[in-house]
Amino acid sequence: MPSSVEPAHPVGHHTGPPGPTPATPSSSDGSNRVIPFGRRATRTGRGRRTPQPAQPERVVAPDSPEQRLALDVEAWFIAHKATLTDEGAAHVYRTTLDFLQLMLNSSHAEERLSPDEYQHLTGMMQVLRDAPDAL
């Protein structure tokens, strides 16, 4: 029985997944045996790819209109000695926008805003509400 440091198969015999046989460096006396570990696709016993965890997606793409608006809102806050990266300031900001949305809802219910105006302003409010998440 071979020792645990000896390969179970002769050098050059490849028993891994299909593909090229990995090169094994050798020394003049044959005592320096290396098992190369390369990057291979993770597979199950039946040759299928193992499901990989989904990568988190960015909330806002860089240089998107939403990102630029978030930076503009943040610049406004910084000019007033505050920042939306502060959880407390972001909470007050969102609470204020929620109240403004309530006002829009009331104006729409009283038919002071047309459906198009209401949709447009509500969309703007949502983009503004998401600004702290884009920073």
PDB file of C-alpha atoms in Angstrom:
ATOM      1  CA  MET A   1       0.000   0.000   0.000  1.00  0.00           C
ATOM      2  CA  PRO A   2       1.495   3.395  -0.947  1.00  0.00           C
ATOM      3  CA  SER A   3       2.154   5.955   1.759  1.00  0.00           C
ATOM      4  CA  SER A   4      -0.094   9.026   1.994  1.00  0.00           C
ATOM      5  CA  VAL A   5       2.611  11.184   0.411  1.00  0.00           C
ATOM      6  CA  GLU A   6       3.019   8.911  -2.569  1.00  0.00           C
ATOM      7  CA  PRO A   7       0.610   9.292  -5.487  1.00  0.00           C
ATOM      8  CA  ALA A   8      -1.844   6.433  -5.898  1.00  0.00           C
ATOM      9  CA  HIS A   9      -1.253   6.447  -9.655  1.00  0.00           C
ATOM     10  CA  PRO A  10       1.941   6.839 -11.636  1.00  0.00           C
ATOM     11  CA  VAL A  11       2.941  10.377 -12.592  1.00  0.00           C
ATOM     12  CA  GLY A  12       1.226  11.421 -15.805  1.00  0.00           C
ATOM     13  CA  HIS A  13      -1.828   9.223 -15.181  1.00  0.00           C
ATOM     14  CA  HIS A  14      -4.818  11.570 -15.025  1.00  0.00           C
ATOM     15  CA  THR A  15      -8.023  10.493 -13.257  1.00  0.00           C
ATOM     16  CA  GLY A  16      -9.675  13.905 -12.874  1.00  0.00           C
ATOM     17  CA  PRO A  17     -12.382  15.481 -15.020  1.00  0.00           C
ATOM     18  CA  PRO A  18     -11.985  15.432 -18.786  1.00  0.00           C
ATOM     19  CA  GLY A  19      -9.453  17.903 -20.085  1.00  0.00           C
ATOM     20  CA  PRO A  20      -5.737  18.249 -20.522  1.00  0.00           C
ATOM     21  CA  THR A  21      -3.462  16.298 -18.227  1.00  0.00           C
ATOM     22  CA  PRO A  22      -1.871  18.721 -15.748  1.00  0.00           C
ATOM     23  CA  ALA A  23       1.866  19.103 -15.945  1.00  0.00           C
ATOM     24  CA  THR A  24       3.740  17.711 -12.949  1.00  0.00           C
ATOM     25  CA  PRO A  25       7.155  19.175 -12.232  1.00  0.00           C
ATOM     26  CA  SER A  26       9.758  16.547 -11.466  1.00  0.00           C
ATOM     27  CA  SER A  27      13.152  16.649  -9.875  1.00  0.00           C
ATOM     28  CA  SER A  28      16.147  14.587 -10.854  1.00  0.00           C
ATOM     29  CA  ASP A  29      15.572  12.062  -8.060  1.00  0.00           C
ATOM     30  CA  GLY A  30      11.769  11.908  -8.469  1.00  0.00           C
ATOM     31  CA  SER A  31      11.101  12.779  -4.809  1.00  0.00           C
ATOM     32  CA  ASN A  32       9.560  16.221  -5.464  1.00  0.00           C
ATOM     33  CA  ARG A  33       6.021  15.342  -6.532  1.00  0.00           C
ATOM     34  CA  VAL A  34       3.456  18.104  -6.751  1.00  0.00           C
ATOM     35  CA  ILE A  35      -0.268  17.786  -7.265  1.00  0.00           C
ATOM     36  CA  PRO A  36      -1.354  20.834  -9.272  1.00  0.00           C
ATOM     37  CA  PHE A  37      -4.666  22.373  -8.259  1.00  0.00           C
ATOM     38  CA  GLY A  38      -6.058  24.525 -11.035  1.00  0.00           C
ATOM     39  CA  ARG A  39      -9.363  26.377 -11.273  1.00  0.00           C
ATOM     40  CA  ARG A  40     -12.021  24.025 -12.529  1.00  0.00           C
ATOM     41  CA  ALA A  41     -15.770  24.419 -12.711  1.00  0.00           C
ATOM     42  CA  THR A  42     -17.430  22.902  -9.668  1.00  0.00           C
ATOM     43  CA  ARG A  43     -19.342  19.820 -10.726  1.00  0.00           C
ATOM     44  CA  THR A  44     -21.524  17.236  -9.080  1.00  0.00           C
ATOM     45  CA  GLY A  45     -20.924  13.505  -9.456  1.00  0.00           C
ATOM     46  CA  ARG A  46     -23.001  13.393 -12.667  1.00  0.00           C
ATOM     47  CA  GLY A  47     -21.000  16.051 -14.495  1.00  0.00           C
ATOM     48  CA  ARG A  48     -23.510  18.875 -13.967  1.00  0.00           C
ATOM     49  CA  ARG A  49     -22.482  22.243 -12.660  1.00  0.00           C
ATOM     50  CA  THR A  50     -23.196  22.797  -8.992  1.00  0.00           C
ATOM     51  CA  PRO A  51     -25.507  25.790  -8.483  1.00  0.00           C
ATOM     52  CA  GLN A  52     -23.518  28.811  -7.354  1.00  0.00           C
ATOM     53  CA  PRO A  53     -24.966  31.439  -5.002  1.00  0.00           C
ATOM     54  CA  ALA A  54     -26.363  34.487  -6.746  1.00  0.00           C
ATOM     55  CA  GLN A  55     -24.175  37.569  -6.625  1.00  0.00           C
ATOM     56  CA  PRO A  56     -25.712  40.628  -4.994  1.00  0.00           C
ATOM     57  CA  GLU A  57     -26.870  43.219  -7.471  1.00  0.00           C
ATOM     58  CA  ARG A  58     -26.113  46.911  -7.219  1.00  0.00           C
ATOM     59  CA  VAL A  59     -29.103  48.966  -6.234  1.00  0.00           C
ATOM     60  CA  VAL A  60     -28.134  51.766  -8.620  1.00  0.00           C
ATOM     61  CA  ALA A  61     -25.825  51.634 -11.618  1.00  0.00           C
ATOM     62  CA  PRO A  62     -22.873  54.031 -11.498  1.00  0.00           C
ATOM     63  CA  ASP A  63     -23.450  57.261 -13.431  1.00  0.00           C
ATOM     64  CA  SER A  64     -27.169  56.517 -13.775  1.00  0.00           C
ATOM     65  CA  PRO A  65     -29.638  59.399 -13.477  1.00  0.00           C
ATOM     66  CA  GLU A  66     -30.614  58.020 -10.059  1.00  0.00           C
ATOM     67  CA  GLN A  67     -26.972  58.020  -8.921  1.00  0.00           C
ATOM     68  CA  ARG A  68     -26.440  61.581 -10.159  1.00  0.00           C
ATOM     69  CA  LEU A  69     -29.616  62.725  -8.378  1.00  0.00           C
ATOM     70  CA  ALA A  70     -28.476  61.024  -5.164  1.00  0.00           C
ATOM     71  CA  LEU A  71     -25.150  62.859  -5.401  1.00  0.00           C
ATOM     72  CA  ASP A  72     -26.970  66.168  -6.004  1.00  0.00           C
ATOM     73  CA  VAL A  73     -29.209  65.593  -2.965  1.00  0.00           C
ATOM     74  CA  GLU A  74     -26.165  64.650  -0.886  1.00  0.00           C
ATOM     75  CA  ALA A  75     -24.341  67.820  -2.030  1.00  0.00           C
ATOM     76  CA  TRP A  76     -27.385  69.835  -0.924  1.00  0.00           C
ATOM     77  CA  PHE A  77     -27.292  68.167   2.494  1.00  0.00           C
ATOM     78  CA  ILE A  78     -23.539  68.678   2.849  1.00  0.00           C
ATOM     79  CA  ALA A  79     -23.979  72.371   2.020  1.00  0.00           C
ATOM     80  CA  HIS A  80     -26.403  72.460   4.960  1.00  0.00           C
ATOM     81  CA  LYS A  81     -23.956  70.609   7.240  1.00  0.00           C
ATOM     82  CA  ALA A  82     -25.689  67.225   7.100  1.00  0.00           C
ATOM     83  CA  THR A  83     -25.328  63.961   5.151  1.00  0.00           C
ATOM     84  CA  LEU A  84     -27.694  61.254   3.952  1.00  0.00           C
ATOM     85  CA  THR A  85     -25.119  58.629   4.883  1.00  0.00           C
ATOM     86  CA  ASP A  86     -26.083  59.337   8.511  1.00  0.00           C
ATOM     87  CA  GLU A  87     -28.944  56.960   9.395  1.00  0.00           C
ATOM     88  CA  GLY A  88     -30.733  59.583  11.478  1.00  0.00           C
ATOM     89  CA  ALA A  89     -30.629  62.203   8.707  1.00  0.00           C
ATOM     90  CA  ALA A  90     -31.736  59.620   6.121  1.00  0.00           C
ATOM     91  CA  HIS A  91     -34.678  58.638   8.360  1.00  0.00           C
ATOM     92  CA  VAL A  92     -35.833  62.257   8.740  1.00  0.00           C
ATOM     93  CA  TYR A  93     -35.381  62.803   4.980  1.00  0.00           C
ATOM     94  CA  ARG A  94     -37.529  59.764   4.134  1.00  0.00           C
ATOM     95  CA  THR A  95     -40.147  60.676   6.741  1.00  0.00           C
ATOM     96  CA  THR A  96     -40.469  64.129   5.164  1.00  0.00           C
ATOM     97  CA  LEU A  97     -40.833  62.605   1.691  1.00  0.00           C
ATOM     98  CA  ASP A  98     -43.480  60.206   3.025  1.00  0.00           C
ATOM     99  CA  PHE A  99     -45.463  63.189   4.293  1.00  0.00           C
ATOM    100  CA  LEU A 100     -45.093  64.949   0.934  1.00  0.00           C
ATOM    101  CA  GLN A 101     -46.357  61.767  -0.769  1.00  0.00           C
ATOM    102  CA  LEU A 102     -49.392  61.866   1.538  1.00  0.00           C
ATOM    103  CA  MET A 103     -50.027  65.425   0.343  1.00  0.00           C
ATOM    104  CA  LEU A 104     -49.792  64.276  -3.282  1.00  0.00           C
ATOM    105  CA  ASN A 105     -52.233  61.440  -2.567  1.00  0.00           C
ATOM    106  CA  SER A 106     -54.689  63.917  -1.011  1.00  0.00           C
ATOM    107  CA  SER A 107     -54.365  66.349  -3.922  1.00  0.00           C
ATOM    108  CA  HIS A 108     -54.976  63.518  -6.370  1.00  0.00           C
ATOM    109  CA  ALA A 109     -58.021  62.305  -4.401  1.00  0.00           C
ATOM    110  CA  GLU A 110     -59.434  65.858  -4.459  1.00  0.00           C
ATOM    111  CA  GLU A 111     -58.766  65.967  -8.228  1.00  0.00           C
ATOM    112  CA  ARG A 112     -56.337  68.888  -7.860  1.00  0.00           C
ATOM    113  CA  LEU A 113     -53.764  66.825  -9.792  1.00  0.00           C
ATOM    114  CA  SER A 114     -54.414  65.049 -13.057  1.00  0.00           C
ATOM    115  CA  PRO A 115     -53.557  61.342 -13.184  1.00  0.00           C
ATOM    116  CA  ASP A 116     -50.493  62.149 -15.342  1.00  0.00           C
ATOM    117  CA  GLU A 117     -49.272  64.844 -12.928  1.00  0.00           C
ATOM    118  CA  TYR A 118     -49.821  62.520  -9.978  1.00  0.00           C
ATOM    119  CA  GLN A 119     -47.878  59.656 -11.634  1.00  0.00           C
ATOM    120  CA  HIS A 120     -45.039  61.992 -12.617  1.00  0.00           C
ATOM    121  CA  LEU A 121     -44.693  63.530  -9.143  1.00  0.00           C
ATOM    122  CA  THR A 122     -45.046  60.162  -7.382  1.00  0.00           C
ATOM    123  CA  GLY A 123     -42.274  58.738  -9.589  1.00  0.00           C
ATOM    124  CA  MET A 124     -40.024  61.668  -8.721  1.00  0.00           C
ATOM    125  CA  MET A 125     -40.743  61.152  -5.018  1.00  0.00           C
ATOM    126  CA  GLN A 126     -39.758  57.484  -5.238  1.00  0.00           C
ATOM    127  CA  VAL A 127     -36.436  58.293  -6.916  1.00  0.00           C
ATOM    128  CA  LEU A 128     -35.758  60.940  -4.267  1.00  0.00           C
ATOM    129  CA  ARG A 129     -36.710  58.481  -1.501  1.00  0.00           C
ATOM    130  CA  ASP A 130     -34.150  55.957  -2.799  1.00  0.00           C
ATOM    131  CA  ALA A 131     -31.307  58.526  -2.843  1.00  0.00           C
ATOM    132  CA  PRO A 132     -29.730  57.476   0.506  1.00  0.00           C
ATOM    133  CA  ASP A 133     -29.474  53.875  -0.763  1.00  0.00           C
ATOM    134  CA  ALA A 134     -27.575  55.023  -3.845  1.00  0.00           C
ATOM    135  CA  LEU A 135     -24.778  56.665  -1.839  1.00  0.00           C
TER     136      LEU A 135
END
